[in-house]
mmCIF file with all atom_site columns, C-alpha atoms in Angstrom:
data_model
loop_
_atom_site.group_PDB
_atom_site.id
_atom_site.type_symbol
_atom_site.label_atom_id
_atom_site.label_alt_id
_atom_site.label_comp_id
_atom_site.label_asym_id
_atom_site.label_entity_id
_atom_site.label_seq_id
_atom_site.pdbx_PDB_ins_code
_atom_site.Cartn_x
_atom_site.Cartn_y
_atom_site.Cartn_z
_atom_site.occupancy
_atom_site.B_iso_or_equiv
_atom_site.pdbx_formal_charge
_atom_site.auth_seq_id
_atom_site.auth_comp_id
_atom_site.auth_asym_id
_atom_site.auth_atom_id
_atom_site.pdbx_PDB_model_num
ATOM 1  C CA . UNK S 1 1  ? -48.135 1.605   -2.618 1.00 0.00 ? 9  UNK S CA 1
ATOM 2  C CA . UNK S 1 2  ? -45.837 0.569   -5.923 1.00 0.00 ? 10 UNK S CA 1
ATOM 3  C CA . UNK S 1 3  ? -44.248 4.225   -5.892 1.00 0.00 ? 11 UNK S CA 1
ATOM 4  C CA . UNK S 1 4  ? -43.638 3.663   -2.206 1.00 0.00 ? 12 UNK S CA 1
ATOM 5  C CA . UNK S 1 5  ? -41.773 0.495   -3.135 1.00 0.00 ? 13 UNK S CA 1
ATOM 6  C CA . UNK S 1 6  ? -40.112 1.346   -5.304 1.00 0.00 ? 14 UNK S CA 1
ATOM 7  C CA . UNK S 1 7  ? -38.534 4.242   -3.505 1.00 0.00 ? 15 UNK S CA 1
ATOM 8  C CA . UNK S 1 8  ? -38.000 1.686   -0.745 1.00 0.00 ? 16 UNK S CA 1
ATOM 9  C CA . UNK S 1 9  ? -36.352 -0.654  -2.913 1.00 0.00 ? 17 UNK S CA 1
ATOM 10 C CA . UNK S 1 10 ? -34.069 2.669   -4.277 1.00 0.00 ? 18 UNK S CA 1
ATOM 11 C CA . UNK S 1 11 ? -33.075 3.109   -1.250 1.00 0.00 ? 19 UNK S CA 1
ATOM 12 C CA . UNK S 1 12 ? -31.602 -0.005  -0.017 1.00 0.00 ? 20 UNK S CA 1
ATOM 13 C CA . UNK S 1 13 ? -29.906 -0.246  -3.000 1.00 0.00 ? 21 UNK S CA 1
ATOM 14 C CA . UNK S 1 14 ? -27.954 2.840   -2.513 1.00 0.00 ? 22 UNK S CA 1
ATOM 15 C CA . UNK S 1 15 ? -27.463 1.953   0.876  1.00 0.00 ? 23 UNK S CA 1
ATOM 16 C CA . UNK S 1 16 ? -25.958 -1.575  -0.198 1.00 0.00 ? 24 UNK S CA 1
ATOM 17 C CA . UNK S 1 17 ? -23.520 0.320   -2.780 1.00 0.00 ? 25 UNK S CA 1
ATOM 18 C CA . UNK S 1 18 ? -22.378 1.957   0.254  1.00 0.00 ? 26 UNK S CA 1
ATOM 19 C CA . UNK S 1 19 ? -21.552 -0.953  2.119  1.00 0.00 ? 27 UNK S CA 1
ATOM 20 C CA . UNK S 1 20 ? -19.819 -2.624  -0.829 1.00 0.00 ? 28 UNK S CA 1
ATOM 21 C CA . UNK S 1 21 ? -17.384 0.618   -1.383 1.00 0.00 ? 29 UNK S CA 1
ATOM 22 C CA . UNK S 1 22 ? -16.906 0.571   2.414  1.00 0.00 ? 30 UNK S CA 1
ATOM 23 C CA . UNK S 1 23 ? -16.147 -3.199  2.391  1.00 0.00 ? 31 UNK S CA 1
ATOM 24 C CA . UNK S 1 24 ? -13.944 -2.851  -0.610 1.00 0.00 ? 32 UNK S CA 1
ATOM 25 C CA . UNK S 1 25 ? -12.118 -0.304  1.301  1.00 0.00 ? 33 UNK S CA 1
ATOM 26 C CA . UNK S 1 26 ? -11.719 -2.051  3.947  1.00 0.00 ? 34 UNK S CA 1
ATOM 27 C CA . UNK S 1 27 ? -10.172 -5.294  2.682  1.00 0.00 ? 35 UNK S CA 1
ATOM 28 C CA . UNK S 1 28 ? -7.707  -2.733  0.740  1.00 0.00 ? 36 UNK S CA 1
ATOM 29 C CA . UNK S 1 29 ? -6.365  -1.753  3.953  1.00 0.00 ? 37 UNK S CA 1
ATOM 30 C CA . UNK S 1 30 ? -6.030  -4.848  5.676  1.00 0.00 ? 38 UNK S CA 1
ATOM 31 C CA . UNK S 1 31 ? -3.631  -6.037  2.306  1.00 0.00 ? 39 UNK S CA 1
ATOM 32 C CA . UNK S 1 32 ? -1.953  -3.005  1.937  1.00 0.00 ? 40 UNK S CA 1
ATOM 33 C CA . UNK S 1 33 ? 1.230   -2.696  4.994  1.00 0.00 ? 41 UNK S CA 1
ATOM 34 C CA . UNK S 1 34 ? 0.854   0.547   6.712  1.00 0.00 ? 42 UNK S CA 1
ATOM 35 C CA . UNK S 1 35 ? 4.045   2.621   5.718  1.00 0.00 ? 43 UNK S CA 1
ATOM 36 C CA . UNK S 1 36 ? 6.077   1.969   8.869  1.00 0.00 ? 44 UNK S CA 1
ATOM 37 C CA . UNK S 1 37 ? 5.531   -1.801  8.294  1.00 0.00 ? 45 UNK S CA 1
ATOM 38 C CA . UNK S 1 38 ? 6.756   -1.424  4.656  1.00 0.00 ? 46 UNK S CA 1
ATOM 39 C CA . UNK S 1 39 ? 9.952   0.132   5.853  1.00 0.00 ? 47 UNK S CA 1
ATOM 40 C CA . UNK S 1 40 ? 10.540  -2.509  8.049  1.00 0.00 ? 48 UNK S CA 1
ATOM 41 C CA . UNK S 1 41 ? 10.094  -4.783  4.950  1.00 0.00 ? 49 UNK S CA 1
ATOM 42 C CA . UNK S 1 42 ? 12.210  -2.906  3.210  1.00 0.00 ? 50 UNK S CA 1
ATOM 43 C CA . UNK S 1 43 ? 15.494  -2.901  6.233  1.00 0.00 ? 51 UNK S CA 1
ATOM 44 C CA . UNK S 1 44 ? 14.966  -6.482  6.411  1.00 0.00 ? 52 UNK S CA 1
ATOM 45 C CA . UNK S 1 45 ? 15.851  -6.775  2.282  1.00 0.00 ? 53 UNK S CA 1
ATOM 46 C CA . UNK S 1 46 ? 18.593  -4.270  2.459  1.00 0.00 ? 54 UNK S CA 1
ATOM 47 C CA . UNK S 1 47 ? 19.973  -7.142  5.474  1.00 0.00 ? 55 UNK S CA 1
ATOM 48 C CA . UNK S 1 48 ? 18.926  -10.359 3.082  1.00 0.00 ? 56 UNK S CA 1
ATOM 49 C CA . UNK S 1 49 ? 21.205  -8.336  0.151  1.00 0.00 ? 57 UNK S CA 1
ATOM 50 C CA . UNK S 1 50 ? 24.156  -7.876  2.899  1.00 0.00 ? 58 UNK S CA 1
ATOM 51 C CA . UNK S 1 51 ? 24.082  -4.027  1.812  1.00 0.00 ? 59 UNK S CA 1
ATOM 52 C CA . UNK S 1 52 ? 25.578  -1.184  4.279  1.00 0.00 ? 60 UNK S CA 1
ATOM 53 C CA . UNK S 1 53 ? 23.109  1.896   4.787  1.00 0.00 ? 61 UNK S CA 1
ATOM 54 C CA . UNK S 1 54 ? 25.355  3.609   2.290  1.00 0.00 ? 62 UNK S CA 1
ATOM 55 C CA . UNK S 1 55 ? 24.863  1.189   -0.683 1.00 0.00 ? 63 UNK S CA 1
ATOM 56 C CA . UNK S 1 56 ? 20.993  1.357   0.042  1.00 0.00 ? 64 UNK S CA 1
ATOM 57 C CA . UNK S 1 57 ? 21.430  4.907   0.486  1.00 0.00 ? 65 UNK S CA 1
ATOM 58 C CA . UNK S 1 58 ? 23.219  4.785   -3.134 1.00 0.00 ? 66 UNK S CA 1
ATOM 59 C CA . UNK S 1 59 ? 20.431  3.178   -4.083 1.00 0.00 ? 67 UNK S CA 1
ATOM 60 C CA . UNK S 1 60 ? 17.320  5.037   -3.652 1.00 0.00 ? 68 UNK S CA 1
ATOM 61 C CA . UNK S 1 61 ? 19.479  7.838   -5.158 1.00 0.00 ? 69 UNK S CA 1
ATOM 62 C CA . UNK S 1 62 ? 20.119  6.412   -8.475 1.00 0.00 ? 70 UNK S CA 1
ATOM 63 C CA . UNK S 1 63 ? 16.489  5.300   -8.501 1.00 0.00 ? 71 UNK S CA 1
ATOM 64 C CA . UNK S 1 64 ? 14.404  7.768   -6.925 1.00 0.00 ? 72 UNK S CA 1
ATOM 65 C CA . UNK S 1 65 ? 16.582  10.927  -6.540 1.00 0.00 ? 73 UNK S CA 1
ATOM 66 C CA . UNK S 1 66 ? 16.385  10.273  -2.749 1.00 0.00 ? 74 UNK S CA 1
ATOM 67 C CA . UNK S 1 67 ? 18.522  9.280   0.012  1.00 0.00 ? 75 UNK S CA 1
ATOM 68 C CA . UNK S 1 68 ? 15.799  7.889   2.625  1.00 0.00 ? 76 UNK S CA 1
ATOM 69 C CA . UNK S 1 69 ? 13.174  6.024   2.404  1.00 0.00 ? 77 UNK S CA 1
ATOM 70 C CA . UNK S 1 70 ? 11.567  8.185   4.583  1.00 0.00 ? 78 UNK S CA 1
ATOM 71 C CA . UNK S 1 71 ? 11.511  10.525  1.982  1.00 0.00 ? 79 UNK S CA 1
ATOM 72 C CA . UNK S 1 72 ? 9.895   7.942   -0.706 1.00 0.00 ? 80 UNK S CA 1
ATOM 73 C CA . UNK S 1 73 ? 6.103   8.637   -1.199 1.00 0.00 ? 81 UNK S CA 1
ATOM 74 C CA . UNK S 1 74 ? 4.133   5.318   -0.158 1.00 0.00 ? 82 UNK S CA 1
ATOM 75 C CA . UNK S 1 75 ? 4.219   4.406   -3.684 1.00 0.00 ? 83 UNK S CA 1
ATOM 76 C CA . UNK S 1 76 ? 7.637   4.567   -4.404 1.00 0.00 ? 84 UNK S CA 1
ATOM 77 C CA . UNK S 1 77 ? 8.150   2.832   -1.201 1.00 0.00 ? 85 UNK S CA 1
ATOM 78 C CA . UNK S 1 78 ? 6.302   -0.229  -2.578 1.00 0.00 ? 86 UNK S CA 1
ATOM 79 C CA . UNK S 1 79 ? 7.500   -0.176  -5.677 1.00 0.00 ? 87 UNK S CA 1
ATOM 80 C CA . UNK S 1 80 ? 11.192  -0.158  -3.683 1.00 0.00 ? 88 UNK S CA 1
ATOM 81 C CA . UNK S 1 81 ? 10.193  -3.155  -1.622 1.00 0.00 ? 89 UNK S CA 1
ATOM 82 C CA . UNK S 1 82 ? 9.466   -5.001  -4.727 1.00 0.00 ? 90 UNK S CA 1
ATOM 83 C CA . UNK S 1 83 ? 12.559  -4.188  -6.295 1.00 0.00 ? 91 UNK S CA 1
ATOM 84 C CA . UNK S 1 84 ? 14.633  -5.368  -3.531 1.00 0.00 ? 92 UNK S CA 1
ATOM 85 C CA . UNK S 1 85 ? 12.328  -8.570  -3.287 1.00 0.00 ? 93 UNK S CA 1
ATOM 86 C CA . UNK S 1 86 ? 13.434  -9.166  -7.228 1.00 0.00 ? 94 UNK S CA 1
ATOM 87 C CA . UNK S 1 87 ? 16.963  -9.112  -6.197 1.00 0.00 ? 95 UNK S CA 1
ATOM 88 C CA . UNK S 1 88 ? 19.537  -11.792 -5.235 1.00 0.00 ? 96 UNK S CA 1
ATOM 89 C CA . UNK S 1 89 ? 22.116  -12.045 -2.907 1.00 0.00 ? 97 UNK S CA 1
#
């Protein structure tokens, strides 16, 4: 009966790992904006700065060797987003 336990008890703590990674997953993705809403994020700064396309175009360039942010991996896309945040008018 113990070794039966035991196993039991094994068991359901593997399976509550599980649901902590899954829940720690989970709340990740619900504070991390999908990529199309961080480009959004990202238009609205290049408006707050009062920068043309071109300048933001100019931009990514000089930072990221890339015209678009389209082109910007997700992470460079954040990281772009919180440059322009750091910025004033």
């Amino acid at each position: 009966m113990d070794k039966e336990l035991s196993r039991i008890l094994l068991v359901l703590e593997d399976i509550s790992a599980g649901i902590n990674r899954i829940e720690a997953q989970l709340e990740q993705k619900r504070q991390v904006p999908d990529r199309q809403e961080l480009r959004r994020l990202v238009s609205v700064e290049v408006r707050r700065l009062g920068w043309t396309k071109e300048q933001g175009s100019q931009v990514l360039k000089g930072l990221y060797s890339k015209s678009t942010t389209q082109a910007l991996t997700d992470t460079e896309l954040a990281n772009f987003l919180r440059y322009l945040i750091s910025l004033t008018p």
